[in-house]
Coordinates of C-alpha atoms (C1' of nucleotides) in Angstrom, one line a residue:
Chain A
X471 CA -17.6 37.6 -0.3
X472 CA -16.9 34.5 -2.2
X473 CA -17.8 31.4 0.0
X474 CA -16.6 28.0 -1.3
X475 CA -17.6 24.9 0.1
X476 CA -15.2 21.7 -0.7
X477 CA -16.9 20.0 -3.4
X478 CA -16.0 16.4 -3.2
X479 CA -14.9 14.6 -6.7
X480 CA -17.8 12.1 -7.6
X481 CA -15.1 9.4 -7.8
X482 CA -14.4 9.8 -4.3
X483 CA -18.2 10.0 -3.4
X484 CA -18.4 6.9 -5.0
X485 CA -15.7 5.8 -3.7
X486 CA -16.9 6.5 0.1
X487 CA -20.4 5.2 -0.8
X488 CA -18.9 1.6 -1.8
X489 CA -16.5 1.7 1.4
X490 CA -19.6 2.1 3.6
X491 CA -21.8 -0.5 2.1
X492 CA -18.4 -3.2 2.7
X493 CA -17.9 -1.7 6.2
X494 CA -22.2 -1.9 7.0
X495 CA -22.0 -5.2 5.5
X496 CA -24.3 -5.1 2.1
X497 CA -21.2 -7.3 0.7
X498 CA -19.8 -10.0 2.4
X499 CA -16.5 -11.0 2.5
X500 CA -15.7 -13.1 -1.6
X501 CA -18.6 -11.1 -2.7
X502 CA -18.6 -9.5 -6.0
X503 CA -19.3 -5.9 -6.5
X504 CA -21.6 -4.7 -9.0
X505 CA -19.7 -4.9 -12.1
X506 CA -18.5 -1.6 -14.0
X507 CA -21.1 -0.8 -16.2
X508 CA -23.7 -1.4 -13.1
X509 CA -21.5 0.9 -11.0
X510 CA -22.1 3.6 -13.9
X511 CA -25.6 3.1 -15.1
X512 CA -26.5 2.9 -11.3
X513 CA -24.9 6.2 -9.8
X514 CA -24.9 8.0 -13.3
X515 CA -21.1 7.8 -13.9
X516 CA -18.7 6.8 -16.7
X517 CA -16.2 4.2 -16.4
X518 CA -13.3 5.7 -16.0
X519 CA -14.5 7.8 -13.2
X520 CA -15.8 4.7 -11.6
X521 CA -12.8 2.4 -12.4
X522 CA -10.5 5.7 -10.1
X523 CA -13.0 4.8 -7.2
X524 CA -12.7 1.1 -7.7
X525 CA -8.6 1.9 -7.5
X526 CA -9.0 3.3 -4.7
X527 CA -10.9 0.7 -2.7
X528 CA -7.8 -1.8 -4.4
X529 CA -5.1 0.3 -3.0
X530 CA -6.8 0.8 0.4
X531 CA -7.1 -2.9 0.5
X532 CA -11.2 -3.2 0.3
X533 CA -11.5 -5.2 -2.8
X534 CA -9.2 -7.3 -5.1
X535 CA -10.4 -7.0 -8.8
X536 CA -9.7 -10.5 -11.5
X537 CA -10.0 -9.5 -15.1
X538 CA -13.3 -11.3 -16.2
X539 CA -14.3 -11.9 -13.2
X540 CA -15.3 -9.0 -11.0
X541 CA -14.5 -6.3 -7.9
X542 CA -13.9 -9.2 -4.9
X543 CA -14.7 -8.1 -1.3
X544 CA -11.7 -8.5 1.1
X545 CA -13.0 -6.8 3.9
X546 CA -9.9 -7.7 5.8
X547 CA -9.0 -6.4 9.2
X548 CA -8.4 -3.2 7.6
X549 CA -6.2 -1.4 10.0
X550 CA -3.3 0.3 8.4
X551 CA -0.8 -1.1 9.9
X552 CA -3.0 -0.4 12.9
X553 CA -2.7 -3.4 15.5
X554 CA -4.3 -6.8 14.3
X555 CA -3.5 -10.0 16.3
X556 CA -3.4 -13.8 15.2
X557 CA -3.8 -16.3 17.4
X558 CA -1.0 -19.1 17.1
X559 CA -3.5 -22.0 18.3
X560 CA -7.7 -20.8 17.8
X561 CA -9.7 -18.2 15.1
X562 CA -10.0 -15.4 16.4
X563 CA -13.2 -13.8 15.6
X564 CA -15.2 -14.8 17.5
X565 CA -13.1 -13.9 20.6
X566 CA -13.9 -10.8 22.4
X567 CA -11.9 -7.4 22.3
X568 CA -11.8 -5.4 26.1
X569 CA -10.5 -2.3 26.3
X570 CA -9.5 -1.0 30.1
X571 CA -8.5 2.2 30.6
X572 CA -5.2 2.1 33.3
X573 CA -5.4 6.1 33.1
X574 CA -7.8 8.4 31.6
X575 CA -7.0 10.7 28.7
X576 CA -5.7 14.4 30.4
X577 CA -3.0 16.8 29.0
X578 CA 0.5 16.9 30.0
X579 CA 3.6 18.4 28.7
X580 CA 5.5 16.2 26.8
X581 CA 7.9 14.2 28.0
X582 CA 11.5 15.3 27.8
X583 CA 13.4 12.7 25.1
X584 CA 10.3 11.6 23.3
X585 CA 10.8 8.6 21.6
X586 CA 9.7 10.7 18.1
X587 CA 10.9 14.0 16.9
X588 CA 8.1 16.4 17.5
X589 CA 6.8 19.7 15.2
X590 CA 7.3 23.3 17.6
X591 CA 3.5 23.2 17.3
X592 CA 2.9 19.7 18.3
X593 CA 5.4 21.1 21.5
X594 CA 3.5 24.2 22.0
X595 CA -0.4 22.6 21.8
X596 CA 0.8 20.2 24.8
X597 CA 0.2 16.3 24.7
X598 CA -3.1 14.1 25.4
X599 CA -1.7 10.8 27.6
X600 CA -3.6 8.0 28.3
X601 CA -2.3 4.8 28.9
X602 CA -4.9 1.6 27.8
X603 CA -4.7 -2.5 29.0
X604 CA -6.3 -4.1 25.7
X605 CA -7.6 -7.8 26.2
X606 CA -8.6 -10.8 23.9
X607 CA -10.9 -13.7 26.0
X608 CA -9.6 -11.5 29.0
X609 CA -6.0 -12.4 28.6
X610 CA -4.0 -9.0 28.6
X611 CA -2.3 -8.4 25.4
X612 CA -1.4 -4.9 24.8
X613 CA -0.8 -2.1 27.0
X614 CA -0.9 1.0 25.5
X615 CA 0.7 3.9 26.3
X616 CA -0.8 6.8 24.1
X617 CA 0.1 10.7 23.1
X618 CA -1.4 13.2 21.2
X619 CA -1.1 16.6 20.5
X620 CA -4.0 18.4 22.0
X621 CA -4.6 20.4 18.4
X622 CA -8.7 20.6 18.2
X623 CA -9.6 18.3 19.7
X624 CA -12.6 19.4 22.1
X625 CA -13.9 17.6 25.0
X626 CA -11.2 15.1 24.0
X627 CA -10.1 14.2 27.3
X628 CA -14.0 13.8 28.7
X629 CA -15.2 11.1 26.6
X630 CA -15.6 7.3 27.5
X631 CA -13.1 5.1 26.0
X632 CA -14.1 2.2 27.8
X633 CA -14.0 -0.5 25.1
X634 CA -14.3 1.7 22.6
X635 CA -11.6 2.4 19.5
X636 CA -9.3 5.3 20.0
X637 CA -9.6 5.4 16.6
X638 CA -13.4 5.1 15.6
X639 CA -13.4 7.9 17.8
X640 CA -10.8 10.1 16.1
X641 CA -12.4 8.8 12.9
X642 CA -16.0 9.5 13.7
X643 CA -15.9 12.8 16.4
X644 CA -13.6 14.6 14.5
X645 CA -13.1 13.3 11.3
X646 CA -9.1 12.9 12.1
X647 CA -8.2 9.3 9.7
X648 CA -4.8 7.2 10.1
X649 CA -2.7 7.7 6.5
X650 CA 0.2 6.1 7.5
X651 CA 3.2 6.1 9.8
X652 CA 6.0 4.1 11.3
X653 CA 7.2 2.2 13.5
X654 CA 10.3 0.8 16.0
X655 CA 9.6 -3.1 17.1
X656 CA 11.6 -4.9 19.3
X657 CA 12.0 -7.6 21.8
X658 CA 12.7 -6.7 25.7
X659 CA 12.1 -8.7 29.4
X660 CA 8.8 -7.3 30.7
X661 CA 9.9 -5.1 33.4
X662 CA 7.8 -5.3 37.0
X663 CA 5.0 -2.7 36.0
X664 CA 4.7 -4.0 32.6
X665 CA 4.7 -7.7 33.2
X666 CA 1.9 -6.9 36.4
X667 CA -0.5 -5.4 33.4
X668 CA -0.1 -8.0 31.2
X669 CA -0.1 -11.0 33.9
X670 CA 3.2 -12.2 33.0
X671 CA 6.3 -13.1 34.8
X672 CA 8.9 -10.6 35.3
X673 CA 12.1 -11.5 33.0
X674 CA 9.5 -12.9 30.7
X675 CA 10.5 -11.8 26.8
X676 CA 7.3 -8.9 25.7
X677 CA 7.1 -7.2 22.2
X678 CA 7.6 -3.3 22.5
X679 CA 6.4 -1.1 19.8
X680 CA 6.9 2.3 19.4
X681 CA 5.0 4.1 16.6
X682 CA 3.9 7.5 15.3
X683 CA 0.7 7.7 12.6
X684 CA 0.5 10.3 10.7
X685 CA -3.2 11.7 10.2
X686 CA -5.1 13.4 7.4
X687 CA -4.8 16.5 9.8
X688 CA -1.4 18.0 9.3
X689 CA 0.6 18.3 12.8
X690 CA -1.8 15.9 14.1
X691 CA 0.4 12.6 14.7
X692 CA -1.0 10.1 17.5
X693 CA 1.8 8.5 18.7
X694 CA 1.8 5.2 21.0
X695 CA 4.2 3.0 23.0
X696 CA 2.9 -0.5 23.2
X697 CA 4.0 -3.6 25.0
X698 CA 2.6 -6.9 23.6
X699 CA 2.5 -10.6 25.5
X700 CA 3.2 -12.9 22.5
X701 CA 2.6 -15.7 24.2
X702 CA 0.2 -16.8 22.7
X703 CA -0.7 -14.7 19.9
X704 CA 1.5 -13.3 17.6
X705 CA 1.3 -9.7 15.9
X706 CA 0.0 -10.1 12.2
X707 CA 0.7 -7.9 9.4
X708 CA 1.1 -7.5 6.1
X709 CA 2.9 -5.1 3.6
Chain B
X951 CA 1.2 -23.8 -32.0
X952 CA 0.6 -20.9 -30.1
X953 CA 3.7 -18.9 -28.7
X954 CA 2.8 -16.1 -27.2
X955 CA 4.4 -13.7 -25.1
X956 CA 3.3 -11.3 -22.3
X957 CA 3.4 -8.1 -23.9
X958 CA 3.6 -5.4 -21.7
X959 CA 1.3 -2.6 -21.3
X960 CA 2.8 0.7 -22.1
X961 CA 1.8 2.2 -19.3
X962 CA 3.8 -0.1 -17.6
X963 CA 6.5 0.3 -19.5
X964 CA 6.8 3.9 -18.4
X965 CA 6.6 3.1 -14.9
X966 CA 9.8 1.0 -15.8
X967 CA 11.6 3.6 -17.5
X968 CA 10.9 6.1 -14.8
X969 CA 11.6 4.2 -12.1
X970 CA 15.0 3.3 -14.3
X971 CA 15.6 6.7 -14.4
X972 CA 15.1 7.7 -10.7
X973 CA 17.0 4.8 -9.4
X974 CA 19.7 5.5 -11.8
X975 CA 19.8 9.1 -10.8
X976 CA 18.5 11.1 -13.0
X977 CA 16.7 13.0 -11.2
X978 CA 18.0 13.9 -7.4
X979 CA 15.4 13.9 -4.3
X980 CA 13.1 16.8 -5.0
X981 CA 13.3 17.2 -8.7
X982 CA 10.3 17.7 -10.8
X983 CA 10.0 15.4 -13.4
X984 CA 8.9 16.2 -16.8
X985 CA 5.5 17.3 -17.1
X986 CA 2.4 14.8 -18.1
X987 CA 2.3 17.1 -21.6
X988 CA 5.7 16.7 -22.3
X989 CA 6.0 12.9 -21.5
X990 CA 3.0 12.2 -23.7
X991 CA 5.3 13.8 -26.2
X992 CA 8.3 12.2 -25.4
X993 CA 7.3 8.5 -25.3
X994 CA 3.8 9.0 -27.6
X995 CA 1.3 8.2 -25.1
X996 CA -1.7 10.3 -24.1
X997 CA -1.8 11.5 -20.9
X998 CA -4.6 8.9 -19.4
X999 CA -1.9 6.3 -19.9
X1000 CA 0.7 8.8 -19.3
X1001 CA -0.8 9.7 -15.5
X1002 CA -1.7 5.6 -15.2
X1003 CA 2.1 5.1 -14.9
X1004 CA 2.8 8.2 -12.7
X1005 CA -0.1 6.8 -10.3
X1006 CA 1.7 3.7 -10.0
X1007 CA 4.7 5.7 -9.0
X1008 CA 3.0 7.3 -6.3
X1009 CA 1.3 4.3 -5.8
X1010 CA 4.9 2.5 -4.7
X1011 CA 6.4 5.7 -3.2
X1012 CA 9.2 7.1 -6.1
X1013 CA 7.3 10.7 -6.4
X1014 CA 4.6 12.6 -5.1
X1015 CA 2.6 14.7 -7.2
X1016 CA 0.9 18.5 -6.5
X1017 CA -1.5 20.1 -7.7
X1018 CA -0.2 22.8 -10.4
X1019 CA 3.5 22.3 -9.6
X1020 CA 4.6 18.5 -11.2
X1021 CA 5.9 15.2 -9.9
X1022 CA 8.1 15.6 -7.4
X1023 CA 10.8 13.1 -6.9
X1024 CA 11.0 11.1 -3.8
X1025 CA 13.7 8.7 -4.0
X1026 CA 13.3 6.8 -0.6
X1027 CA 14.3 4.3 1.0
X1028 CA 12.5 1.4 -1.1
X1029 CA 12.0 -1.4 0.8
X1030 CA 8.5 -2.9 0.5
X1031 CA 8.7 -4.2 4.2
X1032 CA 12.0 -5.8 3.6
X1033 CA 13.7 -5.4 6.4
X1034 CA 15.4 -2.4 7.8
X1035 CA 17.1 -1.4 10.8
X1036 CA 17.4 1.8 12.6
X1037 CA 20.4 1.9 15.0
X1038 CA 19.2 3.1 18.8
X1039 CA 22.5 5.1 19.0
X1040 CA 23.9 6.1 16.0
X1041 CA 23.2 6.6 12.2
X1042 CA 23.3 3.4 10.1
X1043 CA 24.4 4.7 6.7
X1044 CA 28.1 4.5 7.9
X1045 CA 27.7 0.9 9.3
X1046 CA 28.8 -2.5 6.8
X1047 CA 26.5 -5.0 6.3
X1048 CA 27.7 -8.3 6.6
X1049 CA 26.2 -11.7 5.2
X1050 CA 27.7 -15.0 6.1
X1051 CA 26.5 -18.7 5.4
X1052 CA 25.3 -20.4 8.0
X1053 CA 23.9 -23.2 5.5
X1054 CA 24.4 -23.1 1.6
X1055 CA 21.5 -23.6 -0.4
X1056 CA 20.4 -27.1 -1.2
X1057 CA 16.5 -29.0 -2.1
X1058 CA 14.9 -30.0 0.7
X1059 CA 10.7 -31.5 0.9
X1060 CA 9.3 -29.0 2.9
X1061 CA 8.9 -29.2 6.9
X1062 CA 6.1 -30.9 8.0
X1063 CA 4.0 -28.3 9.9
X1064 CA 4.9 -25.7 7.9
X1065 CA 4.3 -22.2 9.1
X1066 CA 2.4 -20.8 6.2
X1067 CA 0.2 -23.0 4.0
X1068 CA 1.2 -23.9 1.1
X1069 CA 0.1 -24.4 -2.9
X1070 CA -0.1 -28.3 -4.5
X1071 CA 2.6 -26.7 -6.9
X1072 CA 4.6 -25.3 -4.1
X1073 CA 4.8 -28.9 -2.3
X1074 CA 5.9 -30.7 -5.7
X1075 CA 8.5 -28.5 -6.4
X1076 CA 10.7 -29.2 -3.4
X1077 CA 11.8 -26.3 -1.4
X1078 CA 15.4 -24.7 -1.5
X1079 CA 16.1 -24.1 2.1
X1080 CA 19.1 -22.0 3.3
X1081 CA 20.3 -20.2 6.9
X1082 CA 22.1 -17.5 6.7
X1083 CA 23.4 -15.3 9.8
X1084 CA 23.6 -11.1 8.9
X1085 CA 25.9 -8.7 10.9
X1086 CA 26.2 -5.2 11.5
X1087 CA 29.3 -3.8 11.8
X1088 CA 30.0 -7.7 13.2
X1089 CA 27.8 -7.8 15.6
X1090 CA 25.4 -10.8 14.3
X1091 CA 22.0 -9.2 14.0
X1092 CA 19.7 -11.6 11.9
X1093 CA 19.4 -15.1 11.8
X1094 CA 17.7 -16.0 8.6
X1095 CA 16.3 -19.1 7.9
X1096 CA 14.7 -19.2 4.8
X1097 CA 12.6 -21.4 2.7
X1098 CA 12.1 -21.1 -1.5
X1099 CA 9.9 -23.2 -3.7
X1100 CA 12.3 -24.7 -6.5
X1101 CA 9.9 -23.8 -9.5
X1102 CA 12.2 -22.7 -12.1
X1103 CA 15.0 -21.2 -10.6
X1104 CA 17.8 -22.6 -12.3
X1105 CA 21.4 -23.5 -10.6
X1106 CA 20.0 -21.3 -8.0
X1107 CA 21.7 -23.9 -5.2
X1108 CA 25.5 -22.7 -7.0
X1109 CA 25.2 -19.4 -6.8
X1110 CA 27.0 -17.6 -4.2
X1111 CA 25.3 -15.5 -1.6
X1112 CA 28.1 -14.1 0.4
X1113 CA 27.6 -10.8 1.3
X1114 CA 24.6 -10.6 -1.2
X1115 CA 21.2 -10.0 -0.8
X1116 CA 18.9 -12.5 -1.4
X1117 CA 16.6 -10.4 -3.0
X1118 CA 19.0 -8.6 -5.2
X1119 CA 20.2 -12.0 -6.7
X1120 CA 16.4 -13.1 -6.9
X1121 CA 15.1 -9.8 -9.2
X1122 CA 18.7 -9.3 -11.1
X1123 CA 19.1 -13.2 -12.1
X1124 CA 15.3 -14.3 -12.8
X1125 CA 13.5 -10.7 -12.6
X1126 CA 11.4 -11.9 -9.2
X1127 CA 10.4 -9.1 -7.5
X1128 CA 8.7 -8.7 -3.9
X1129 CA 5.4 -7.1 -4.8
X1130 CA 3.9 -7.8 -0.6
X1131 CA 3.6 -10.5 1.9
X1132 CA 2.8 -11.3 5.4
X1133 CA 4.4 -11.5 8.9
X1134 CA 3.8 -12.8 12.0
X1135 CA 6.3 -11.1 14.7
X1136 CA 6.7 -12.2 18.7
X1137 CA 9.1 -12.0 21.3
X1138 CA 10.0 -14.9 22.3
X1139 CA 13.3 -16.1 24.7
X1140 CA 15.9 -17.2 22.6
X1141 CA 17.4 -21.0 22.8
X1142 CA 20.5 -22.4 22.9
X1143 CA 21.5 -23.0 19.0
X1144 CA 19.5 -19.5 18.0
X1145 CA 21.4 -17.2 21.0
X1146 CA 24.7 -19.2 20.2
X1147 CA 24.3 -17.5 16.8
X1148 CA 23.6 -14.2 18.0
X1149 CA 26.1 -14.5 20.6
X1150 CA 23.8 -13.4 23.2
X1151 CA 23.2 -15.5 26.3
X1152 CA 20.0 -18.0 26.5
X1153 CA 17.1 -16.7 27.8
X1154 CA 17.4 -13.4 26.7
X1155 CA 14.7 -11.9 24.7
X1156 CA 14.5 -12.3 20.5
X1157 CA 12.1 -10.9 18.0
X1158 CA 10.7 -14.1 16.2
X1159 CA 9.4 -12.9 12.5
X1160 CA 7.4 -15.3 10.4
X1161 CA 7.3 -13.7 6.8
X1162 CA 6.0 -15.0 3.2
X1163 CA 6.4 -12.6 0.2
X1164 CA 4.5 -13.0 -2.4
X1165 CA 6.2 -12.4 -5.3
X1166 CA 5.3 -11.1 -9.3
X1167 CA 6.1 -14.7 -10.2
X1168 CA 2.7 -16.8 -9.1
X1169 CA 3.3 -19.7 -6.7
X1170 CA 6.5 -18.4 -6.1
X1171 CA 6.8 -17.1 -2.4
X1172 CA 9.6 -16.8 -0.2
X1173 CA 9.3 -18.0 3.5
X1174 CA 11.7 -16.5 6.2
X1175 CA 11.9 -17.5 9.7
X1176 CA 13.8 -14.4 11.0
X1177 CA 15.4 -14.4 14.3
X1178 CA 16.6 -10.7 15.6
X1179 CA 18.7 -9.3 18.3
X1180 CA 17.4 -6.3 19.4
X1181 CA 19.4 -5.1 21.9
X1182 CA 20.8 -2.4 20.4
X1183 CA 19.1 -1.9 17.3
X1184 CA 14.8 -2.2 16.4
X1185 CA 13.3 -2.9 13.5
X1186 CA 12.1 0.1 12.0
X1187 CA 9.0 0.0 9.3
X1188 CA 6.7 2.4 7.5
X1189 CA 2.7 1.8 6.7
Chain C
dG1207 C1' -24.7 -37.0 -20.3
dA1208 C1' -20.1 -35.2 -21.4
dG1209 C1' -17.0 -32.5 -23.7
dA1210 C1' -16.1 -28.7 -26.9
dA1211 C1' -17.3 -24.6 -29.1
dA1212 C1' -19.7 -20.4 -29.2
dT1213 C1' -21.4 -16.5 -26.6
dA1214 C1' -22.1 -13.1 -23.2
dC1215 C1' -20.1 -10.6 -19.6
dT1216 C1' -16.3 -8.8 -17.0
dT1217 C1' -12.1 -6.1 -16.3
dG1218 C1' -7.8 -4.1 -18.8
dT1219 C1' -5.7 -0.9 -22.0
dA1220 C1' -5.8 3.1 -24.8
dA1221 C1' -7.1 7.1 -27.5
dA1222 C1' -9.0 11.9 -28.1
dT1223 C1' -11.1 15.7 -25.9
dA1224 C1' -12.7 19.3 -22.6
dC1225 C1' -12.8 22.0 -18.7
dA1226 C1' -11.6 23.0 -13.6
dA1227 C1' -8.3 24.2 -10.2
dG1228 C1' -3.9 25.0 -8.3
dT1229 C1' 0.9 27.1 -9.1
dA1230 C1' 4.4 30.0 -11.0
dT1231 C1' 5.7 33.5 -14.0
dT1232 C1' 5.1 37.7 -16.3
dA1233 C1' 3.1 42.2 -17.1
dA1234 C1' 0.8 46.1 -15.5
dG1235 C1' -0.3 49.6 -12.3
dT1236 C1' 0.5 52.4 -8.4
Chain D
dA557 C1' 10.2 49.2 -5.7
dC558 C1' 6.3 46.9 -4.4
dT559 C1' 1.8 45.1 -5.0
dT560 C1' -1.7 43.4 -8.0
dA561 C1' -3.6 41.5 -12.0
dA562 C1' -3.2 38.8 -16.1
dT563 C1' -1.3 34.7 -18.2
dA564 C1' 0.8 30.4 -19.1
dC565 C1' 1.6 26.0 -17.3
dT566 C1' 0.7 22.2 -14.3
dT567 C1' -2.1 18.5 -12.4
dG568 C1' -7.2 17.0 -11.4
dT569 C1' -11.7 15.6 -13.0
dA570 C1' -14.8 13.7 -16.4
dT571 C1' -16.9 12.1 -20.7
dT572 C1' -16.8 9.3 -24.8
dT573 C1' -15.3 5.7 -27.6
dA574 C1' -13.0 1.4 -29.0
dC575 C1' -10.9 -2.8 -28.7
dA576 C1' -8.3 -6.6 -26.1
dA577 C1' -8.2 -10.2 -22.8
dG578 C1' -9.8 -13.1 -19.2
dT579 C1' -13.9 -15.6 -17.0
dA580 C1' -18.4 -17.7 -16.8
dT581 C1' -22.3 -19.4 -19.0
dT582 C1' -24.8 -21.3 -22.5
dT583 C1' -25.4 -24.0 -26.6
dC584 C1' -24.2 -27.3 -29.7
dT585 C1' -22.3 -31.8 -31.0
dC586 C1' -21.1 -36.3 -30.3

DNA sequence: GAGAAATACTTGTAAATACAAGTATTAAGT
DNA sequence: ACTTAATACTTGTATTTACAAGTATTTCTC
């Protein structure tokens, strides 16, 4: 009985090890790495290995590298495309993130006409639902309407979300990361329900965003419906 | 005196010739292309530089690669976050895209208040600044307004955009190409001028889109103001 | 002290080589 | 005829070596 365990590639563990030092904060943000040869003397690699971790942390949008000069932090809002706000007048760091939950997480069929094309799996495995009001300085900015299959996902439904990241919790419960995915934006009136949540008047103009992620777990797309007040913040991205 | 010119890398120049090639046709949606071995044969590279160009080809979404098969061709829809629209009723493919002149291009001094900031050079060069209106099977979709530095783009204000893409003219008459940007996006209640455009009554709601794209020229990014009717069609994007 | 040149250090490009691991084909065995 | 094993071929990982090119620092010169 042959038992092999995934053996990670050392430029990937490198590649991890860097990725947690920026994300614990060893480097701040315009920070320079340790240079090449460092990298290699330090965890016993050559360069090319460490250069394919270095790419990685590029293409993932941790560092910038300058010829000559080094590996720069970013350290950026790194969401993938995941939501990141801008405020049109103030910073915004140092403003505080709620999270309310409207409805708790608990399994449902899926709705009939789902806004994305669903997997006979995904349709089988039945659907996590949990709508979330998301606020910045207690202003209401998103509400979040949320489905996932229920593929693996134990004791999903009886955790705490509570100003918590649905996805730090996907990320660090059960090791389920964003890759990608896409989304439908456009601009409606706030109907009664929706404008109530996010304290605007009815008739007023709200951002609606419909997206699917895909996940490193195959089958495993978390899909959201999300209504934005861009009054006064905007939705920030970059591509 | 000195002249010397950027020579290109020749893993780079793969990447070009590939690219070429998949664009052009050569290989359909789902063909393999020729194995790392027999490219290093073909062009005289070894495969370190050979895989170099076939990771930037991943990198920017022309193949996908497996393990023991080859590169598989991908051949989608290209459009680094340029803008693309996905009809709420029907299939697109079918539909014409119209461009019409709202305002031809001519050398402004840039807007005080500027929505991005911008670069000592960008402000000395002047700023070609043009509106243009874009319609979908005539129905007026986008109203562009859009906002150039004039650094070495000659008789770029004679040319004629009718019906052409911006970005088209801009890579096949001075090879700029779009390598990223950013975008702000809000809903917002359209006035009078923007919903005559759109021929949509005032007051109803409008995706606002704030974009720079960066380009493969340095200092030389292009500013849109975007203004969308999204009744019946969303913007559609992947991550 | 200020500017220019030399120097050290950094990342970028590229070659040659070796083996591991996954896939597809072929050959062998039943 | 079907399954299984061998094999050829593909991409993945990794080392070693060398030089080019850009940046930052130091040293020299005036």
């Amino acid at each position: 009985m042959e038992l092999r365990q995934m053996k990670t590639p050392r430029h990937r563990k490198l590649y991890e090890i860097l990725r947690k030092h920026i994300n614990d904060g060893v480097y701040s943000e315009g920070d320079l790495l340790p240079s090449e040869n460092d990298l290699c003397n330090v965890y016993g690699l050559t360069r090319p290995t460490v250069r394919q971790a270095l790419a990685a942390l590029v293409q993932d949008g941790y560092i910038s590298k300058q010829q000559g000069r080094g590996s720069i932090v970013k350290k950026m809002p790194q969401g993938i495309g995941i939501l990141s706000v801008s405020g049109t007048t103030s910073a915004l760091k140092d403003k505080n993130l709620k999270t309310e939950i409207i409805e708790k997480p608990h399994i449902i069929p899926w709705p009939a006409n789902f806004m994305f094309g669903l997997s006979d799996l995904e349709i089988e495995s039945g659907c996590i639902h949990m709508t979330r009001l998301r606020l910045l300085d207690d202003n209401p900015i998103f509400y979040d309407i949320s489905f996932i299959p229920a593929i693996n996902l134990p004791r999903f439904t009886a955790r705490n979300f509570r100003n918590r990241s649905l996805f730090d919790i996907l990320r660090k419960a059960y090791q389920v990361e964003i890759k990608g995915g896409e989304q439908r934006i456009k601009a409606i009136m706030a109907e009664k329900d929706i404008s109530g949540y996010l304290k605007i008047r009815p008739g007023h103009p709200v951002l609606h965003m419909e997206r699917k992620m895909v996940t490193n777990r195959p089958e495993l797309n978390v899909y959201s419906s999300i209504y934005c007040n861009t009054k006064d913040y905007s939705i920030f991205g970059t591509f």
